[in-house]
mmCIF file of C-alpha atoms in Angstrom:
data_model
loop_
_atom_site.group_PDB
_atom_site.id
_atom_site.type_symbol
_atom_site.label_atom_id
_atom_site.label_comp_id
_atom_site.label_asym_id
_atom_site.label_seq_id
_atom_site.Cartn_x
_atom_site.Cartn_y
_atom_site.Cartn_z
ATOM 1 C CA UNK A 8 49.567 -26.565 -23.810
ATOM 2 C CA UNK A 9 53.200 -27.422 -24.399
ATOM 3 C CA UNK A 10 52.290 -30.862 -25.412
ATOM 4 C CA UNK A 11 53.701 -34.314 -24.480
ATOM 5 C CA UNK A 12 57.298 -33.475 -23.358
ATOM 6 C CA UNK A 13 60.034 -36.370 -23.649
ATOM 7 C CA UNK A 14 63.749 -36.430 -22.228
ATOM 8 C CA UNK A 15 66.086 -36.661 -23.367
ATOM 9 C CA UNK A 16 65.543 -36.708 -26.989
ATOM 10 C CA UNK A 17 68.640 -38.141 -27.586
ATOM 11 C CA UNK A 18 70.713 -40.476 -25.579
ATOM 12 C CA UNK A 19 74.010 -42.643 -26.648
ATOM 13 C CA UNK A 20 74.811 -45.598 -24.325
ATOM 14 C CA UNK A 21 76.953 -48.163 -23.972
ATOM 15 C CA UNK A 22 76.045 -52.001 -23.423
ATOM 16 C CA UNK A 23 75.157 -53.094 -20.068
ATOM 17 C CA UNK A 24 74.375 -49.354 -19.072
ATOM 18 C CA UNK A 25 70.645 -48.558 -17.240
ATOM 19 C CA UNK A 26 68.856 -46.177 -19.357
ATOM 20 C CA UNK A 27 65.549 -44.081 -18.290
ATOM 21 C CA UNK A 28 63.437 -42.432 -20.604
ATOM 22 C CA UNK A 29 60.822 -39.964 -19.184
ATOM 23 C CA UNK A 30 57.575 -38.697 -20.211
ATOM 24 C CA UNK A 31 55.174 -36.226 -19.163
ATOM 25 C CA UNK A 32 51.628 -36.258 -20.759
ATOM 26 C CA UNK A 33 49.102 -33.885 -21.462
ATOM 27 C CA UNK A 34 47.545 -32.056 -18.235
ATOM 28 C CA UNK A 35 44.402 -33.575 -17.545
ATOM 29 C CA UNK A 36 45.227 -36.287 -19.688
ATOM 30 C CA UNK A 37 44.314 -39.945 -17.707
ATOM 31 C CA UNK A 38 46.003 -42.407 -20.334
ATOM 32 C CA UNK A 39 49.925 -42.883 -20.922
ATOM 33 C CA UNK A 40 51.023 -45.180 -23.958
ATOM 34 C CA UNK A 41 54.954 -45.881 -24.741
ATOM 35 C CA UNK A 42 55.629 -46.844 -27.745
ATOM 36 C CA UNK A 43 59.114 -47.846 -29.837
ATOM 37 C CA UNK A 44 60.097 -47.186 -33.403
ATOM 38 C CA UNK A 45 62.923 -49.335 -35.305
ATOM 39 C CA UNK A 46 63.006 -49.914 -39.336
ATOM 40 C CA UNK A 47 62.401 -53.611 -39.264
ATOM 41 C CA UNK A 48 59.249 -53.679 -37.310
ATOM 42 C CA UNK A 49 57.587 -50.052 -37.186
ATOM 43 C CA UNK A 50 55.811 -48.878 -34.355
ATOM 44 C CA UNK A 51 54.948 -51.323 -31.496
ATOM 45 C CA UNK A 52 53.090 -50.313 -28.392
ATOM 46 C CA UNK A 53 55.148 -51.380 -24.878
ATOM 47 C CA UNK A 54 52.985 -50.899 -22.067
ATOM 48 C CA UNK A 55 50.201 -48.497 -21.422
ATOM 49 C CA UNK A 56 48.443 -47.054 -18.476
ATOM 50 C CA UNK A 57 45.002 -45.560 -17.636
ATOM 51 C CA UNK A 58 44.418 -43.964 -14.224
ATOM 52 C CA UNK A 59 48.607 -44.449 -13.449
ATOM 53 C CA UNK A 60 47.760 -47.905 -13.225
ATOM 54 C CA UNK A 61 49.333 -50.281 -15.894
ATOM 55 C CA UNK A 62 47.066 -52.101 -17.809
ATOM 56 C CA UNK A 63 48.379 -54.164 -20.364
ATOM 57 C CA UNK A 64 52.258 -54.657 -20.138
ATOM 58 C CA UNK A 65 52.441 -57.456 -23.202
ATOM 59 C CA UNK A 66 54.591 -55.299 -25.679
ATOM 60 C CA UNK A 67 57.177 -54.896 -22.858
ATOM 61 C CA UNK A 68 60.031 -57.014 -24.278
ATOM 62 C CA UNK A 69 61.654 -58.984 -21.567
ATOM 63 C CA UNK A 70 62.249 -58.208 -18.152
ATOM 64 C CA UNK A 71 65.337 -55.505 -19.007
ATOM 65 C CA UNK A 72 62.244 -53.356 -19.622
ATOM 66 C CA UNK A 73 60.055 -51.730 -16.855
ATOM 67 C CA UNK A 74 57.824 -48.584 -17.088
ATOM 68 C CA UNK A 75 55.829 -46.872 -13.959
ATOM 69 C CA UNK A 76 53.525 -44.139 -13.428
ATOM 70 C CA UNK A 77 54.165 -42.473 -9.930
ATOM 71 C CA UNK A 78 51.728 -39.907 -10.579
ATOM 72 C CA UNK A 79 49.390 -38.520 -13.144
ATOM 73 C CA UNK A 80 52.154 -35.976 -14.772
ATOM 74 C CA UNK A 81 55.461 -38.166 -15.022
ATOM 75 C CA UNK A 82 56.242 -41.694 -16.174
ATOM 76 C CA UNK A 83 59.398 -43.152 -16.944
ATOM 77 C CA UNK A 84 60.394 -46.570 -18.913
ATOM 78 C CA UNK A 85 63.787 -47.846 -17.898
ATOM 79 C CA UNK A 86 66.063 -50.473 -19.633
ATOM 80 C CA UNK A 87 68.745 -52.059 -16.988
ATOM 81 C CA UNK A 88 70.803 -53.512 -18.763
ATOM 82 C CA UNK A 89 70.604 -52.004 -22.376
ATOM 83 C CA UNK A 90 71.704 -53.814 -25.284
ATOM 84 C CA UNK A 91 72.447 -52.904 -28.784
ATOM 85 C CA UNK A 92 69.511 -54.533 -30.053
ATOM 86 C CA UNK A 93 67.063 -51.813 -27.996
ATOM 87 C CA UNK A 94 68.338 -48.956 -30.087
ATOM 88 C CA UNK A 95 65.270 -47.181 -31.702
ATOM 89 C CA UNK A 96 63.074 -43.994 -30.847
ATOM 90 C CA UNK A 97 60.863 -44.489 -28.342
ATOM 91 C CA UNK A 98 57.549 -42.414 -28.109
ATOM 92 C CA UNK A 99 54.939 -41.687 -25.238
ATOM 93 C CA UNK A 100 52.117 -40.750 -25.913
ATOM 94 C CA UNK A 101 48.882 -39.530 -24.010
ATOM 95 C CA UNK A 102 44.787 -38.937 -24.404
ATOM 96 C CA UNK A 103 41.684 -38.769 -22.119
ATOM 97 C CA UNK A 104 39.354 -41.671 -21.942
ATOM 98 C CA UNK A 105 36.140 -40.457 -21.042
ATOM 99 C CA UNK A 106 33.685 -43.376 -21.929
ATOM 100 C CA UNK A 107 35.559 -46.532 -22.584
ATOM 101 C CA UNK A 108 35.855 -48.109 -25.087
ATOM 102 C CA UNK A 109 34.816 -44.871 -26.691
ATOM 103 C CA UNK A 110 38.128 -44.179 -29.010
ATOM 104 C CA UNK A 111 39.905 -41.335 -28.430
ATOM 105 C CA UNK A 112 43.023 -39.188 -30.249
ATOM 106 C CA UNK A 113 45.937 -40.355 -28.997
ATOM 107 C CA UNK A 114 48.881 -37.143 -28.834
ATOM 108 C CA UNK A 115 52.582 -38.247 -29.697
ATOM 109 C CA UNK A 116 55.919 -36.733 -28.294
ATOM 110 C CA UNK A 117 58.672 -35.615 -30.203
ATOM 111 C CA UNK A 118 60.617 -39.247 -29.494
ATOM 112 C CA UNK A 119 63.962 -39.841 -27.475
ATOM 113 C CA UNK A 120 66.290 -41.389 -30.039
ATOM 114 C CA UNK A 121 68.058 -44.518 -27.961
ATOM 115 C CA UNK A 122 71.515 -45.702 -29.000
ATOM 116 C CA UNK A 123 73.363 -48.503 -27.459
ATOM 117 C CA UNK A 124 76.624 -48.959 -28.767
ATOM 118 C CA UNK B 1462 47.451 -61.699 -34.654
ATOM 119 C CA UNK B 1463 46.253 -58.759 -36.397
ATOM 120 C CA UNK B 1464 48.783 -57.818 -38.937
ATOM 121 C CA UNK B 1465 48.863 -54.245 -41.072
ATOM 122 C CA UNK B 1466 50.181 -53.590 -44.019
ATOM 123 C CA UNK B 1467 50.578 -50.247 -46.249
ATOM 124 C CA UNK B 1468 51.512 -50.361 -49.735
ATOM 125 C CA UNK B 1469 52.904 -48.651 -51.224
ATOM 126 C CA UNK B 1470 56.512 -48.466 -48.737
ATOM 127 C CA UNK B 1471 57.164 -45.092 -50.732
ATOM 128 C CA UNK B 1472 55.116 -42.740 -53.387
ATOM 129 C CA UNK B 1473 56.675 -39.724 -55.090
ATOM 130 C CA UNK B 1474 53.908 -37.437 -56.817
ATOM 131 C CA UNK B 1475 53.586 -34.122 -58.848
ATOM 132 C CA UNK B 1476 52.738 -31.361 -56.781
ATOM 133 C CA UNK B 1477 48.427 -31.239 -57.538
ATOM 134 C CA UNK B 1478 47.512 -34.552 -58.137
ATOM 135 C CA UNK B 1479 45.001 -36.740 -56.062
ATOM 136 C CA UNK B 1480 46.265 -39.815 -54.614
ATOM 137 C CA UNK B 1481 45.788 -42.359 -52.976
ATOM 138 C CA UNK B 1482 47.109 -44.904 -50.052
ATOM 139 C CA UNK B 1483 46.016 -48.173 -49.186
ATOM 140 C CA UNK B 1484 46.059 -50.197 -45.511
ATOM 141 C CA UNK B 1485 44.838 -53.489 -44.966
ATOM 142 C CA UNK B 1486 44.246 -55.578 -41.506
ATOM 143 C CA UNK B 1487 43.809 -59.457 -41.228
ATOM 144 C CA UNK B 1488 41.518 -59.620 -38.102
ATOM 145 C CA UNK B 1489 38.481 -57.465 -39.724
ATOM 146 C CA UNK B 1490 37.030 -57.193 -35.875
ATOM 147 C CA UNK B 1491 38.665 -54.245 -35.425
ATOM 148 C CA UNK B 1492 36.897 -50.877 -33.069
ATOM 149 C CA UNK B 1493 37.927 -48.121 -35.370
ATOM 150 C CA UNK B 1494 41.052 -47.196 -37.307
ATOM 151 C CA UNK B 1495 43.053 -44.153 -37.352
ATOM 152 C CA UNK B 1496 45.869 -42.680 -39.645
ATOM 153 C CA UNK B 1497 48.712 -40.593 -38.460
ATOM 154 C CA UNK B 1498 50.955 -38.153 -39.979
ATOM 155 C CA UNK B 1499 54.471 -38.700 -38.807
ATOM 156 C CA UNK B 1500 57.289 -36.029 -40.171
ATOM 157 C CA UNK B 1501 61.022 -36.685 -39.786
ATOM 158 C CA UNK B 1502 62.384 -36.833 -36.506
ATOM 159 C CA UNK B 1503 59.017 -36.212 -34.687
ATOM 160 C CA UNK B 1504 56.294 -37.509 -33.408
ATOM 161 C CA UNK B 1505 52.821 -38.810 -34.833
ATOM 162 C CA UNK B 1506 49.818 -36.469 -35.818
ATOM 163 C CA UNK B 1507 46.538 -37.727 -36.152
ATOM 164 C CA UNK B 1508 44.608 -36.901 -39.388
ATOM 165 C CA UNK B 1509 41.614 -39.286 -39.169
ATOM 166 C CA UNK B 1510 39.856 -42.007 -36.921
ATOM 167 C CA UNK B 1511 36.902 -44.189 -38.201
ATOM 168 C CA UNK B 1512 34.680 -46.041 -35.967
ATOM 169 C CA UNK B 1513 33.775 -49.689 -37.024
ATOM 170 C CA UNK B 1514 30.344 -48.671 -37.540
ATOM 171 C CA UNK B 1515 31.470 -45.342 -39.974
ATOM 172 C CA UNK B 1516 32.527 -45.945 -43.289
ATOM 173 C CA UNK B 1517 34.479 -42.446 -43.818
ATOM 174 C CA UNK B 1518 35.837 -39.545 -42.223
ATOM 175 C CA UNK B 1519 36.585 -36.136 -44.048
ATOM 176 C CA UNK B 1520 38.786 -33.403 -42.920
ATOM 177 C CA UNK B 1521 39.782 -31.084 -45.546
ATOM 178 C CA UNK B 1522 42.034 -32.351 -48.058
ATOM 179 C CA UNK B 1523 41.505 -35.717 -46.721
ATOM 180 C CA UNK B 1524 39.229 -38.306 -46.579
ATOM 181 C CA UNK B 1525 39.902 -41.543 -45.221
ATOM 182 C CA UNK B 1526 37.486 -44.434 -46.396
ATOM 183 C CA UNK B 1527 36.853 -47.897 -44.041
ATOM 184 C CA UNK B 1528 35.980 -51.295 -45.583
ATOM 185 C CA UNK B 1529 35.765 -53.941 -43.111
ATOM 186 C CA UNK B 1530 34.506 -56.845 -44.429
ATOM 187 C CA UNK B 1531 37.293 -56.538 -46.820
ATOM 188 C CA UNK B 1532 39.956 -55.426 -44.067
ATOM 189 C CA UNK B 1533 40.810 -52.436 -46.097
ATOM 190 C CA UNK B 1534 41.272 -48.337 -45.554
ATOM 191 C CA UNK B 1535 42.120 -45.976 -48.222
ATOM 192 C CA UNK B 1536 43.327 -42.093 -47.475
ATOM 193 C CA UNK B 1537 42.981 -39.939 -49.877
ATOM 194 C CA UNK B 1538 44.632 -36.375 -50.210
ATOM 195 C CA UNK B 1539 42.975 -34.115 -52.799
ATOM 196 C CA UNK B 1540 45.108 -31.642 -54.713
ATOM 197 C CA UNK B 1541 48.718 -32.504 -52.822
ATOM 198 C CA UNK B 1542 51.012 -29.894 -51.988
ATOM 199 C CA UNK B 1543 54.966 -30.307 -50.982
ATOM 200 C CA UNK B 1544 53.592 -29.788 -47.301
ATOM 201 C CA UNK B 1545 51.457 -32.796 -47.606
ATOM 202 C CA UNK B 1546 55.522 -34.935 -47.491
ATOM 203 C CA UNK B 1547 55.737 -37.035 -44.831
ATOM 204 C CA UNK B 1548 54.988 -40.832 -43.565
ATOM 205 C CA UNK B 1549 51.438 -41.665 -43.599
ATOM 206 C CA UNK B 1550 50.353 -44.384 -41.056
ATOM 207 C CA UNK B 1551 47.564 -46.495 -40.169
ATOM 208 C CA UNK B 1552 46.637 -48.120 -36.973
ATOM 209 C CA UNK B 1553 43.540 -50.357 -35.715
ATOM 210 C CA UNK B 1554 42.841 -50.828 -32.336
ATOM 211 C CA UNK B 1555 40.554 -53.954 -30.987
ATOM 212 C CA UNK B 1556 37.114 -53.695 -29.857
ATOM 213 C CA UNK B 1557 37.508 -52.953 -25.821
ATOM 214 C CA UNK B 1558 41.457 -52.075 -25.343
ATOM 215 C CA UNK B 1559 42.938 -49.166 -26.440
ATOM 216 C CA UNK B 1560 46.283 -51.145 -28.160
ATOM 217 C CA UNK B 1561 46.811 -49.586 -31.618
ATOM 218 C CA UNK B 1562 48.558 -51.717 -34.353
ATOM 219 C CA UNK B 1563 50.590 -49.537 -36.536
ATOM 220 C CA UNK B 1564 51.430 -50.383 -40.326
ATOM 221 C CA UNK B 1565 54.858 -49.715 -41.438
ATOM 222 C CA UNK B 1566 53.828 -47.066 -43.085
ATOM 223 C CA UNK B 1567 53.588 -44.889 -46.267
ATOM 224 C CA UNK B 1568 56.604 -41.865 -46.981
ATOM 225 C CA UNK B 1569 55.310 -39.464 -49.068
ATOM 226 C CA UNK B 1570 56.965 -37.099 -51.579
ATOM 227 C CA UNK B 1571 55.323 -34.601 -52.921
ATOM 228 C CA UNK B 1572 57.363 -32.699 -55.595
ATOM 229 C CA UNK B 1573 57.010 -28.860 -56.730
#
């Protein structure tokens, strides 16, 4: 399996601009997690989704932020409109919840390093 | 709020030696915890997860230990290598939702 994919893994904005990030998981995979990385406060979860349905959206900054999950293979998180202050890498993840709240490995993509100047 | 820290923020070590790295969580109700590897400009690997009711977890090299009442995790990496150098994370996730808080982390150097 190629993995989780993320694109693009690098994108330079300026203020004010919409930017999407997109994600596909793991095939077969029936939980999506995005996460975002910065220096001063280290990985925080955003929003994640089990079945394409969202479940808990409480990380999700403010309303500049929205994420959705058309279908079981693609998900995208958009910021509209970006600020300087939302630079950071921003991960998705995926894993397969079998029998919750059984844990379960979550797998990490590569990042999209975000840079609004 | 359950907060995690890792000390130390950074560890440089002689290629060999044993070592260790501490985590520690505030809200000891915690469903299991896990510890990631995460190497520069990529994404995070995961080494170990504990269940609440475990008290370690061995794979290879490593072995992570779980103390709950005390709100504390220890990995430790047997005989480390220069391959063993990246950022060593922990993250605990609450009984019934799969939300993971992440430490800060731990970089690791590991010197020939």
């Amino acid at each position: 399996d190629a993995g989780v994919i993320q694109s693009p893994r690098h994108e330079v904005t300026e203020m004010g601009q919409e930017v999407t990030l997109r994600c596909k998981p793991i095939s077969g995979h029936n939980s999506l997690f995005w996460y975002r990385q910065t220096m001063m406060r280290g990985l925080e979860l955003l929003i994640y989704f089990n079945n394409n349905v969202p479940i808990d959206d409480s990380g999700m900054p403010e309303d500049r932020f929205s994420a959705k999950m058309p279908n079981a293979s693609f998900s995208t998180l958009k910021i509209q409109p970006s600020e300087p202050r939302d630079s950071a890498v921003y991960f998705c993840a995926s894993g397969l919840s079998v029998l919750a709240p059984e844990p379960y490995e979550q797998y990490f993509g590569p990042g999209t390093r975000l840079t609004v100047t | 709020k359950q907060e995690v820290t890792q000390i130390p923020a950074a560890l440089s070590v002689p290629e060999g030696e044993n070592l260790v790295l501490n985590c520690s969580f505030t809200d000891s109700a915690i469903y299991n915890l896990q510890w990631f590897r995460q190497d520069p400009g990529k994404g995070l690997t995961s080494l170990l997860l504990i269940q609440s009711s475990q008290r370690e977890q061995t794979s290879g090299r490593l072995n992570a230990s779980l103390d709950k009442s005390s709100g504390r995790s220890t990995l430790y990496i047997a005989a480390s290598q220069p391959g063993d150098s990246a950022t060593y994370l922990c993250a605990v996730s609450k009984g019934g939702s799969e939300k993971l808080v992440f430490g800060k982390g731990t970089k690791l150097t590991v010197n020939p």
